[in-house]
Coordinates of C-alpha atoms in Angstrom, one line a residue:
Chain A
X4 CA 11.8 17.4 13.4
X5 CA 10.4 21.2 13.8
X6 CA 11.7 24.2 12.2
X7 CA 8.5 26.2 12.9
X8 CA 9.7 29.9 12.1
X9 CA 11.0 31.7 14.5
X10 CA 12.3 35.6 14.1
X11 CA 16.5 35.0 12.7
X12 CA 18.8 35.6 16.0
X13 CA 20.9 38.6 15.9
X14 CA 24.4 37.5 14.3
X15 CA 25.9 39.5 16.9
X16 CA 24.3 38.5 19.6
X17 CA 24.8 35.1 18.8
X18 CA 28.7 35.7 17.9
X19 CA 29.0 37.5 21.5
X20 CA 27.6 34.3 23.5
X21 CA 30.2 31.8 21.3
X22 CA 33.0 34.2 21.8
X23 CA 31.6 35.5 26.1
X24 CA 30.7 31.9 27.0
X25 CA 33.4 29.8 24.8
X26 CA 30.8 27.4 23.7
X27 CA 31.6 26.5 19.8
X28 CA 28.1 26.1 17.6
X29 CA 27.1 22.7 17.0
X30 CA 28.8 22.6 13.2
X31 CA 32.6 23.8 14.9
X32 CA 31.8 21.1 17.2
X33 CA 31.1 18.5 15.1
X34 CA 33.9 19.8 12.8
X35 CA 36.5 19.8 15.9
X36 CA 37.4 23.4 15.4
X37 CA 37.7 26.7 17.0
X38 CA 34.1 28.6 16.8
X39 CA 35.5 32.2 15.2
X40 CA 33.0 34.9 15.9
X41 CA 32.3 35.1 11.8
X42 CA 31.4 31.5 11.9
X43 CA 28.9 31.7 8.9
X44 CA 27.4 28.6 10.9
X45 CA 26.9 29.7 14.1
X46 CA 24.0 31.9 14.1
X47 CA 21.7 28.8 12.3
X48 CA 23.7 25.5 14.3
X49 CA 23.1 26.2 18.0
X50 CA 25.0 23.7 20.3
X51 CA 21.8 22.2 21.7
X52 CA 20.9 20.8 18.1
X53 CA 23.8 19.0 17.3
X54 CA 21.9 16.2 15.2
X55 CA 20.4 19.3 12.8
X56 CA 24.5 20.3 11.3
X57 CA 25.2 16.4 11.4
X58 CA 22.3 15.4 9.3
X59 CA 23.0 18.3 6.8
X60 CA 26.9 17.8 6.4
X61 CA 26.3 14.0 6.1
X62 CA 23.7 14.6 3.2
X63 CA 25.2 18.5 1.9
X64 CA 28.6 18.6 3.0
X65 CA 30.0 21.5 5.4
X66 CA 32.0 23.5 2.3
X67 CA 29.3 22.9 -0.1
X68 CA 26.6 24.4 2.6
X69 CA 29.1 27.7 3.4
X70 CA 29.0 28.1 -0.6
X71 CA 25.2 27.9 -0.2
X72 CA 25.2 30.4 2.9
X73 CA 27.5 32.7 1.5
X74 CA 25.8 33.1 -1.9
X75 CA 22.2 34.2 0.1
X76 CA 21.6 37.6 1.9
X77 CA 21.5 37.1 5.7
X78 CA 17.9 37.8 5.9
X79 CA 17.6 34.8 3.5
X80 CA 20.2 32.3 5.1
X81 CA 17.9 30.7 8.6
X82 CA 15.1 29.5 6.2
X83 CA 18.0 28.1 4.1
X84 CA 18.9 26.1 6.6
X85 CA 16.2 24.9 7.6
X86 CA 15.0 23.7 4.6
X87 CA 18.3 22.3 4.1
X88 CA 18.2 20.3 7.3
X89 CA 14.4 19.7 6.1
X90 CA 15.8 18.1 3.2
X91 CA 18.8 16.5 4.8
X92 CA 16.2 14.7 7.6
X93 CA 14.2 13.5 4.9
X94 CA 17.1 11.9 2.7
X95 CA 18.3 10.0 5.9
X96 CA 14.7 8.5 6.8
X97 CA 14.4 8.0 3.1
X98 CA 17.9 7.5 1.1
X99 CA 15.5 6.5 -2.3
X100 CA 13.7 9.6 -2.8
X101 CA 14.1 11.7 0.1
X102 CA 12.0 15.1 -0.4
X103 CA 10.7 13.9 -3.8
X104 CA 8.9 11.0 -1.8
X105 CA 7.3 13.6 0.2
X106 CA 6.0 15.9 -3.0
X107 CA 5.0 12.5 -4.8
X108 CA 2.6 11.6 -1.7
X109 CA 1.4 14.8 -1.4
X110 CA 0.6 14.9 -5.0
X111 CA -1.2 11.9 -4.5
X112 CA -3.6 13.0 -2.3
X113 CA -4.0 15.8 -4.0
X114 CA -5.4 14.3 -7.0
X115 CA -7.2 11.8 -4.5
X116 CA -9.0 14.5 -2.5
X117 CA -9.9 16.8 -6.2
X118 CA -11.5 13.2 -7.0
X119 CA -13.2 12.8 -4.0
X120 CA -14.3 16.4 -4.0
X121 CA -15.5 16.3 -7.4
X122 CA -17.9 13.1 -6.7
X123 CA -19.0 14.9 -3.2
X124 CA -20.1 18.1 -5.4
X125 CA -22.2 16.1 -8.1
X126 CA -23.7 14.5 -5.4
X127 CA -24.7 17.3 -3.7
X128 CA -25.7 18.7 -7.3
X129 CA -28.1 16.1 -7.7
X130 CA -29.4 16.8 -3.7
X131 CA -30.0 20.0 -4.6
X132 CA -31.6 19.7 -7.9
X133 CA -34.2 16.7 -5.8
X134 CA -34.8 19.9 -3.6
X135 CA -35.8 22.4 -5.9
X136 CA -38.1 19.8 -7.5
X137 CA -39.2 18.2 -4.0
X138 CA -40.0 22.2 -3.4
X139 CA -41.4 22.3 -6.9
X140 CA -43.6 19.3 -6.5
X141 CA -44.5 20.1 -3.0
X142 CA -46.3 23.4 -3.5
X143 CA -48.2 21.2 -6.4
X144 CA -48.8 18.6 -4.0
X145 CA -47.1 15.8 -5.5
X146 CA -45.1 13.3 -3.6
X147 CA -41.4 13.4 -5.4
X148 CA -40.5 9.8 -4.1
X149 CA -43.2 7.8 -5.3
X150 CA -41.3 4.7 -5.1
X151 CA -41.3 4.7 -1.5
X152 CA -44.3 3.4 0.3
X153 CA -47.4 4.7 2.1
X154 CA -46.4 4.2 5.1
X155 CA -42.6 5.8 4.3
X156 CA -40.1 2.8 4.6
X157 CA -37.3 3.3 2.3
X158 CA -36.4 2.3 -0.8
X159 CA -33.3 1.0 -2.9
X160 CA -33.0 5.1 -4.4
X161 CA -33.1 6.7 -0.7
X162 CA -30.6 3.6 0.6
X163 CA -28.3 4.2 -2.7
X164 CA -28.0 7.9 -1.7
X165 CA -27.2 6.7 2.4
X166 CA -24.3 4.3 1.2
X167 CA -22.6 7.4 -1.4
X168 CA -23.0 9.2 1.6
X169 CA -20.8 7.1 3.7
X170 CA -17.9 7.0 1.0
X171 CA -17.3 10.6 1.7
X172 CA -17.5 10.7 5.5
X173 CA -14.6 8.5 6.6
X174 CA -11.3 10.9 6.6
X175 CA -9.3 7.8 6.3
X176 CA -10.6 6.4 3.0
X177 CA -9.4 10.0 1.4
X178 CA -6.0 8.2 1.9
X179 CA -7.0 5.4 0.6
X180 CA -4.0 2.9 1.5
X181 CA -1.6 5.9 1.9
X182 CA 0.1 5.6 5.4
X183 CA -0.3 8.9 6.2
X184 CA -2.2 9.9 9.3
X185 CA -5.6 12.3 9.3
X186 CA -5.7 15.7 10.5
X187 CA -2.8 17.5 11.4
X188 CA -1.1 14.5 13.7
X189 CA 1.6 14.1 10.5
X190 CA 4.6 12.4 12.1
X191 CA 7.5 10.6 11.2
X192 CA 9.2 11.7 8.0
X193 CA 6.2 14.1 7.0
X194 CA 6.0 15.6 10.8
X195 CA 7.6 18.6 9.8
X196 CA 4.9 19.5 6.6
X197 CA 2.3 20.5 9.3
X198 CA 4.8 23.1 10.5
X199 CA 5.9 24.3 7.0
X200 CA 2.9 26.8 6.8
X201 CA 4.6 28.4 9.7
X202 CA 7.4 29.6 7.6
X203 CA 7.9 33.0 5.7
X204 CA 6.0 32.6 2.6
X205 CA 8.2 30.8 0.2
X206 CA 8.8 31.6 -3.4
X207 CA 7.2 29.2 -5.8
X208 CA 9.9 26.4 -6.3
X209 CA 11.7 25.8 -9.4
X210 CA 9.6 29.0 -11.2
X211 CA 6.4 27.1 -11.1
X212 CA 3.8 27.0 -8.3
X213 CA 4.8 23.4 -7.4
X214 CA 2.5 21.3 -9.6
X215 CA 5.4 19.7 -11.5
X216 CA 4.3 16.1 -11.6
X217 CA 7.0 13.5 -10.0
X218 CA 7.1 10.3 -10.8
X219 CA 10.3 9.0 -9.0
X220 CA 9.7 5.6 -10.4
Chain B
X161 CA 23.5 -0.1 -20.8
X162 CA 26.1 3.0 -20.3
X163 CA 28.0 0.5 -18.0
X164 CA 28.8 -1.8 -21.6
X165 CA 28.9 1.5 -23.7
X166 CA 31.8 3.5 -21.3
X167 CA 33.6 0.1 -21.3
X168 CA 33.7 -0.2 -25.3
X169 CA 33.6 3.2 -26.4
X170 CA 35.8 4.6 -24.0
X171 CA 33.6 7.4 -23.7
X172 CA 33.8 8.6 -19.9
X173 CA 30.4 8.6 -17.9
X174 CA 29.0 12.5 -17.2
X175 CA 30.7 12.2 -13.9
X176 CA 34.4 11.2 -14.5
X177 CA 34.1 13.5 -17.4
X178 CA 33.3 16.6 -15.0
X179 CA 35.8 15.0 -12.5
X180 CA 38.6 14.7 -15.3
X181 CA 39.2 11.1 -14.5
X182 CA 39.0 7.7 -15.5
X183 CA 36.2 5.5 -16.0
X184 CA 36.6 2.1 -14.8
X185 CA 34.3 -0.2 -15.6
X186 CA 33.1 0.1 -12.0
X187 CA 32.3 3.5 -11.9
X188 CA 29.3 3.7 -9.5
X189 CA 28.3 6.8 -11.7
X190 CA 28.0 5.4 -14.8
X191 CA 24.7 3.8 -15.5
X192 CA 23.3 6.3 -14.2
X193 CA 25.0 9.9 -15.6
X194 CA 25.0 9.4 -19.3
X195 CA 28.0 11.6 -21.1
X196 CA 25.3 13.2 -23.2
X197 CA 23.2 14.7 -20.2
X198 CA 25.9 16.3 -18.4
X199 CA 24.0 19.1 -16.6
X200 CA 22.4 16.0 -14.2
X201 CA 26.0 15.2 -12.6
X202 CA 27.0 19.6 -12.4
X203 CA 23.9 19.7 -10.6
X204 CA 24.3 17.2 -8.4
X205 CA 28.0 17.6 -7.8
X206 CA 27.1 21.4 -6.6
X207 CA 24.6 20.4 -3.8
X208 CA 25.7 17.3 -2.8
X209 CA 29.1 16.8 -4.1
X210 CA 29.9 13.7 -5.6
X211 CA 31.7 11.6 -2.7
X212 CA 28.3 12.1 -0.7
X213 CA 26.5 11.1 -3.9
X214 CA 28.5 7.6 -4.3
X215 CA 28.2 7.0 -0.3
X216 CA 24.1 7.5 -0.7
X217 CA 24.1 5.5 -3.9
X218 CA 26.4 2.6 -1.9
X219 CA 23.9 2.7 0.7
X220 CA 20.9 1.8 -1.4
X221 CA 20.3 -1.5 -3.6
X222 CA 21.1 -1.5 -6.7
X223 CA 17.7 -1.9 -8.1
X224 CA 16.8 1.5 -6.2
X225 CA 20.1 3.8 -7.2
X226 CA 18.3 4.9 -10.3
X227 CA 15.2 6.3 -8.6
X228 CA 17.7 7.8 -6.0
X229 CA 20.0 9.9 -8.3
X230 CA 16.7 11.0 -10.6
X231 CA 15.3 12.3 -6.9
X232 CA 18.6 13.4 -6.3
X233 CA 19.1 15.5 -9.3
X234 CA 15.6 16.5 -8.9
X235 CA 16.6 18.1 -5.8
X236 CA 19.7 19.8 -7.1
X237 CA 17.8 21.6 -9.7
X238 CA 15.2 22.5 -6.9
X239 CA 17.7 23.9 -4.8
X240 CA 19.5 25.6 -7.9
X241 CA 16.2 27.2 -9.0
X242 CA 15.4 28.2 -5.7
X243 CA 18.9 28.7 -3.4
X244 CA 16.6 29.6 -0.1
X245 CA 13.7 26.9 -0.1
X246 CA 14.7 24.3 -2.6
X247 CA 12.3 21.5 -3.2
X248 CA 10.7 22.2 0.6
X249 CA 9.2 25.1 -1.7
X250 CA 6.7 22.7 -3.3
X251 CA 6.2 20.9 -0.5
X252 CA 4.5 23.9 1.3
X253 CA 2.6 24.8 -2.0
X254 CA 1.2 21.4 -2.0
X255 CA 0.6 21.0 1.8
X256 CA -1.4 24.3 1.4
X257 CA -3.6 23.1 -1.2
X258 CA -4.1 19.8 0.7
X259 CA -5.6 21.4 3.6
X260 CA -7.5 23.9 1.7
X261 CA -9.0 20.6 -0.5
X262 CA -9.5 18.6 2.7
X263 CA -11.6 21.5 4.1
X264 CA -13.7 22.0 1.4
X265 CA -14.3 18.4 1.2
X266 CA -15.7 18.3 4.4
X267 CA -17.8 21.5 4.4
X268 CA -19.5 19.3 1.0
X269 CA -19.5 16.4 3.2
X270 CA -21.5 18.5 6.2
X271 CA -23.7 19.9 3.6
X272 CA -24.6 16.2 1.9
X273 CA -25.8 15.2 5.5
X274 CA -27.5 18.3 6.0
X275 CA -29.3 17.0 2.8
X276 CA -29.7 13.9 3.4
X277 CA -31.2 14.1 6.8
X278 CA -33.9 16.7 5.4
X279 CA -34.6 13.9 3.2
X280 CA -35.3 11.6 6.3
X281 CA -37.2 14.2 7.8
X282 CA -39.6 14.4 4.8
X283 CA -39.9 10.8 4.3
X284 CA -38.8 9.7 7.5
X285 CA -37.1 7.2 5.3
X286 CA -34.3 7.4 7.0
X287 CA -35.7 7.0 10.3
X288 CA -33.8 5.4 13.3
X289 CA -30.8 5.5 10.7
X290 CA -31.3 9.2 10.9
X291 CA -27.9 10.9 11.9

């Protein structure tokens, strides 16, 4: 499912092609009745997305989303909707926790990845510190890994540092066992969260900025 | 369990008291909207409204209908809080900080190889294994 932004249609324009061309918006179709030209729905259901209106009156209801729409400004009701059918999509794929399975994976990469961050920086703390003194130690002319041997085959310190190294490369093991795929290929129920950045800047949710813990369990 | 305490007490479930009817002792509401947190079921009742409520909790297994009306009210409130964005709100907070995590994670991960490869060059330790 995609709802990258797009700039709203022009309610009039829009009323002008249901009323010039006859063709009802998807929610009067589904809802087997005549498309008026104030149709709060037609502007944000277009005909060719007739699985976007039936997803959010199975989940919302139609009155209960006209309530919705008619308590926003105009300017405000496309991302409504979209987030609405966001929502609605998500609670079919997912009747359990819907959206809230979404935030609860997301939050648990989140703490995955400031975990995995935290362990690459000390690492990279220590590298740097063994740089300064290998600079240090240099310019006196003393060999900083005197474990090693003379003729510079490794030893168990330099092969300790390879294998940390190794836990941080993989992108998969930052999931850990988390079905989610790398990158930005998200599909299935999360294909849409790739796209989300593409919307208007959205006010922090519930008065917070989103780090309210979930545990749907 | 509120199913045993509606049945004695005849206190209505949060549900059948908003809806001003009955409740049977097979409410499908009532283990799960206690009378005394009655802002759960409001909520819910706005955004959802309760027929599509009792159709999603029929769908699911009984073990799972708690977890599905606590998401569910979570949700409401969301939406309540926020009429435009909802819970997709935190979602795109959270994606954001993902991505700007996952990229600083691998600009330390670039920089631990840049390290660790001086470190071969120096001791050629790491030799063939280099890179």
């Amino acid at each position: 499912m995609s709802f990258a932004h797009r700039e709203p249609q022009n309610p009039k324009r829009r009323k002008m092609a249901s009323s010039s061309t006859n063709s009802p918006c998807a929610a009067c179709k589904f809802l087997r009745r005549k498309c008026q030209p104030e149709c709060v729905f037609a502007p944000y259901f277009p005909p060719d997305q007739p699985q976007k209106f039936a997803n959010v009156h199975k989940v919302f209801g139609a009155s209960n989303v006209t309530k919705l729409l008619n308590e926003l400004h105009p300017s405000q009701r496309e991302d409504a909707v979209n987030s609405l059918a966001y929502e609605a999509d998500m609670r079919l794929r997912d009747p359990v926790y819907g959206c809230v399975g979404v935030i609860s994976l997301l939050q648990h990469q989140l703490r995955q990845l400031q975990i995995d961050l935290s362990c690459a920086k000390s690492e990279l703390s220590k590298y740097q510190s063994l740089g300064i003194l290998a600079a240090t130690h240099q310019s006196l002319g003393i060999n900083l890994l005197a474990g090693a041997n003379a003729d510079g085959s490794t030893t168990a310190t330099v092969r300790d540092h390879h294998y940390h190294h190794h836990q941080f490369f993989p992108r998969e093991q930052m999931f850990g066992g988390l079905d989610v795929p790398t990158g930005n290929n998200y599909d299935g129920g999360i294909l849409a969260i790739g796209q989300i950045s593409q919307f208007q800047q959205p006010r922090a949710a519930a008065g917070d900025d989103g780090r309210r813990t979930v545990d749907p369990s | 369990m509120s199913l045993s305490y509606s049945n004695y007490t005849n206190s209505p479930c949060a549900a059948c008291k908003f809806l001003r009817r009955k409740c049977t002792s097979d409410c499908v509401f009532a283990p799960y909207f206690p009378p005394e947190e009655p802002l759960k079921f409001a909520n819910v009742h706005r955004i959802f409204g309760a027929s599509n409520v009792s159709k999603i909790l029929h769908e699911v297994a009984p073990h799972q209908r708690e977890d599905a009306v606590n998401s569910l009210a979570y949700e409401a409130e969301a939406r309540l809080k926020d009429p435009v964005y909802g819970c997709v709100g935190a979602i795109s907070v959270l994606q954001r900080e993902v991505l700007r995590l996952q990229r600083e994670l691998e600009e330390t991960n670039v920089d631990l190889m840049r390290y660790a490869s001086c470190l071969g060059g120096e001791t050629s330790a790491y030799g063939g294994r280099r890179g």
